[in-house]
CSV table of C-alpha atoms in Angstrom, one decimal:
chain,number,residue,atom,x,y,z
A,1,UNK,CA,0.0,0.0,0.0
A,2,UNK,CA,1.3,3.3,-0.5
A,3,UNK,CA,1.7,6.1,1.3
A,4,UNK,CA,-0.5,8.9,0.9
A,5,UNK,CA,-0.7,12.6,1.5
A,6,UNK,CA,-1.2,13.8,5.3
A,7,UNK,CA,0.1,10.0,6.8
A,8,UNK,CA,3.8,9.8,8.3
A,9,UNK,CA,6.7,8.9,6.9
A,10,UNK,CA,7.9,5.3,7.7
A,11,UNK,CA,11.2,4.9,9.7
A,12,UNK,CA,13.7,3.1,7.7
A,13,UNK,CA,17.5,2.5,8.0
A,14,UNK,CA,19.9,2.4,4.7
A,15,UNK,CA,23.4,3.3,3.9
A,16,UNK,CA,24.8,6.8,2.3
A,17,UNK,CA,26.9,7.0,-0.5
A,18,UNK,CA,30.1,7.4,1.8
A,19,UNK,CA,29.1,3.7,3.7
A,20,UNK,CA,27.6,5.3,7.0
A,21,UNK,CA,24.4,4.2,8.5
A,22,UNK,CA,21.3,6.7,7.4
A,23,UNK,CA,18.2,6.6,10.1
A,24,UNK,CA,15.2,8.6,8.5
A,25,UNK,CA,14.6,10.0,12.2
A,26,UNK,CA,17.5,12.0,11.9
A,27,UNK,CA,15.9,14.2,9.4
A,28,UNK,CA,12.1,12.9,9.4
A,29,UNK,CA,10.4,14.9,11.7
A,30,UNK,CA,12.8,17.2,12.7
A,31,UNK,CA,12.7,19.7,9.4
A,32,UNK,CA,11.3,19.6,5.8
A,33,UNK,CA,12.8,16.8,3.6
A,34,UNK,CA,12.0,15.8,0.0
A,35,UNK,CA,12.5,12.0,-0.4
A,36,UNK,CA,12.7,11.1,-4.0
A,37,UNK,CA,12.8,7.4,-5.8
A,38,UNK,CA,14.7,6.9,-8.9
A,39,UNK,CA,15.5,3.8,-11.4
A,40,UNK,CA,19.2,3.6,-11.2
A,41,UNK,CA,22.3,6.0,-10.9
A,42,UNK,CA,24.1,7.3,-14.3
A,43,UNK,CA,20.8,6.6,-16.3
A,44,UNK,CA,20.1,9.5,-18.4
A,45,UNK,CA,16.7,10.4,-17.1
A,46,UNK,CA,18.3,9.3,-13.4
A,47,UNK,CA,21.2,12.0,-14.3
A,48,UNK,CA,18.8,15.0,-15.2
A,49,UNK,CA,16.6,14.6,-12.0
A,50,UNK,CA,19.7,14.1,-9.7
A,51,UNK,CA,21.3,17.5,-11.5
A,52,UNK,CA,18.6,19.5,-11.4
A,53,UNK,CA,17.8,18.8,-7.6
A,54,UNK,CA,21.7,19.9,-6.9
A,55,UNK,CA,21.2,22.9,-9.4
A,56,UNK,CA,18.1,24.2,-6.7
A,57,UNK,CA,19.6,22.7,-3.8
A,58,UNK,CA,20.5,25.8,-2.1
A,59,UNK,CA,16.4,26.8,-2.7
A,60,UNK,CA,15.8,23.9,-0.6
A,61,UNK,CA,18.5,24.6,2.3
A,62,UNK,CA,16.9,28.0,2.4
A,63,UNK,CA,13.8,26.5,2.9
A,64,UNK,CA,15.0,24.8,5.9
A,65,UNK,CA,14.7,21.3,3.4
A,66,UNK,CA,17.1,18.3,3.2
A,67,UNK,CA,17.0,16.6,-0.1
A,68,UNK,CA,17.5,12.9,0.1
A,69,UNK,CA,17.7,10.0,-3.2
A,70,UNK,CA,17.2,6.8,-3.3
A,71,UNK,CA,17.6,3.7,-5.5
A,72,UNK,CA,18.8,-0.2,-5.6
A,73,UNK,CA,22.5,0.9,-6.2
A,74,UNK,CA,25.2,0.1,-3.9
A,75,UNK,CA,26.9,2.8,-1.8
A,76,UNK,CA,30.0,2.6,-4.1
A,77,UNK,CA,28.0,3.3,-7.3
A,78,UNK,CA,26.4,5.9,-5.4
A,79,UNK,CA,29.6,7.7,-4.2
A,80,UNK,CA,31.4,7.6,-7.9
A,81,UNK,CA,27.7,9.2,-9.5
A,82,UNK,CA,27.7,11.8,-6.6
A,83,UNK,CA,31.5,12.5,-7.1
A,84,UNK,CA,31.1,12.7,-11.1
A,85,UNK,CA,28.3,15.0,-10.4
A,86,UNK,CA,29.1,16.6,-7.9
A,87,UNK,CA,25.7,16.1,-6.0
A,88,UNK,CA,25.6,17.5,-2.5
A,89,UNK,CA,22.9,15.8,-1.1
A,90,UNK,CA,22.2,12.6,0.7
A,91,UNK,CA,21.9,9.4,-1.9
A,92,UNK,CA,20.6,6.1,0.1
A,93,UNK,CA,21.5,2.6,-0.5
A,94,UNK,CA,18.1,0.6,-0.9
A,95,UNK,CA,19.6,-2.9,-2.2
A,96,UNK,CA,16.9,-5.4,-1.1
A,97,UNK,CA,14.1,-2.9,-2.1
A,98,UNK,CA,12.8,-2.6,1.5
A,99,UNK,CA,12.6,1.3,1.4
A,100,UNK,CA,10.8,1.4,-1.5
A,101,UNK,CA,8.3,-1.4,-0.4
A,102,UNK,CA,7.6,0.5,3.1
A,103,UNK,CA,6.4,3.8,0.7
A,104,UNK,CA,4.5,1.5,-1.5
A,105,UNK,CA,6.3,2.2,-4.9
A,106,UNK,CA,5.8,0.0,-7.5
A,107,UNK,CA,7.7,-0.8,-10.6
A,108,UNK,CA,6.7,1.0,-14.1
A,109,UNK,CA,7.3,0.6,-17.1
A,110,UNK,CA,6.1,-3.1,-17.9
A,111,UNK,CA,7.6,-3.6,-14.3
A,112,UNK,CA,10.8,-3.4,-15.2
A,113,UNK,CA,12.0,-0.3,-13.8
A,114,UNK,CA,11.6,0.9,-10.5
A,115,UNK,CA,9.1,3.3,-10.0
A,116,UNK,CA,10.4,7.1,-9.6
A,117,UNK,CA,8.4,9.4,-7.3
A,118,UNK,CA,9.0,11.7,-5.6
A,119,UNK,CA,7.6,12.6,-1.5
A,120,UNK,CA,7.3,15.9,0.3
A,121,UNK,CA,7.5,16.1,4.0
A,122,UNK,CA,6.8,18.8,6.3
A,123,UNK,CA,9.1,19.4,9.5
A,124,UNK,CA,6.3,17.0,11.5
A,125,UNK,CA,7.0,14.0,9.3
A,126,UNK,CA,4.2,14.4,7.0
A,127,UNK,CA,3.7,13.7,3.5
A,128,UNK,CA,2.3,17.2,2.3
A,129,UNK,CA,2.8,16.3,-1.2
A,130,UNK,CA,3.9,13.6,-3.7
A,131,UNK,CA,4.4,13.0,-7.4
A,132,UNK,CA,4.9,9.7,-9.3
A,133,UNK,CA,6.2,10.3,-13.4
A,134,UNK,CA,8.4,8.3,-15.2
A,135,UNK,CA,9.1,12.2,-16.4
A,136,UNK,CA,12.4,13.2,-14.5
A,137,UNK,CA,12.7,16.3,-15.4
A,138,UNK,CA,9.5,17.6,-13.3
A,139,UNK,CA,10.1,16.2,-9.9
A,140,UNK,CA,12.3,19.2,-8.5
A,141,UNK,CA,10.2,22.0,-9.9
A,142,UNK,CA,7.3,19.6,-8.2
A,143,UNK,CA,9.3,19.2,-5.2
A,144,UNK,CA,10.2,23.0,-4.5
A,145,UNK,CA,7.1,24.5,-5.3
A,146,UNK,CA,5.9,22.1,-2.4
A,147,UNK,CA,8.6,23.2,-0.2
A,148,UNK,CA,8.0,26.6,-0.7
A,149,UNK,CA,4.4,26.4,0.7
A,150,UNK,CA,5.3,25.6,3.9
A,151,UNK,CA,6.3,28.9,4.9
């Protein structure tokens, strides 16, 4: 089942890009976060979402945000498509899927690629607004716009 506008976010445990242990609650509940899902790292649609999220990222430390991706990658491959593009935000390790199982996203695309949406939560821990498009390129605009209202 998925999670829906106005529920709270799931706790969940997963690894960074550098190998340390993540725990949502360090973030979740304590400010605004947007959480987004994406296929796999150095994709090209994967590559223009990941860009333009570190292209606004400042907009969403000025909102008081943390930006946070994640996918089935392993931390390594996350570190070397952080380093390449030089993406200053969080990137999760979700290798056994479990994240994306406890916010209900399910494959597209014939279900062969993992789903890519994106979640909005407010500094309570809840999910103020979310988008689900195979479309990359509108998840941050999405995203911000969200952000943005909860001043």
């Amino acid at each position: 089942m998925s999670i829906e506008k106005g529920e709270k976010v799931p706790q969940f445990e997963l690894k960074d890009q550098e190998g340390n242990s993540f725990n949502s609650e360090s973030i979740v509940g304590k400010k605004p976060a947007v959480i987004y899902f994406y296929p796999k790292d150095f994709t090209p649609g994967c590559t223009k979402e990941a860009c333009s999220f570190r292209d606004s990222y400042e907009d969403f430390k000025e909102a008081g945000a943390e930006v946070i991706g994640i996918s089935n990658d392993s931390e390594k491959s996350h570190a070397k498509f952080a380093k390449k593009y030089k993406l200053p935000f969080i990137l999760l390790s979700d290798p056994n899927g479990r994240a994306r199982k406890k916010f209900g996203i399910k494959k597209s695309l014939l279900g062969l690629v993992p789903g890519r949406e994106t979640f909005v939560i407010d500094a309570e821990g809840q999910v103020i607004f979310k988008f689900n498009s195979l479309d990359a390129s509108k998840h941050m605009k999405k995203a911000l716009n969200a952000i943005k209202k909860l001043d």
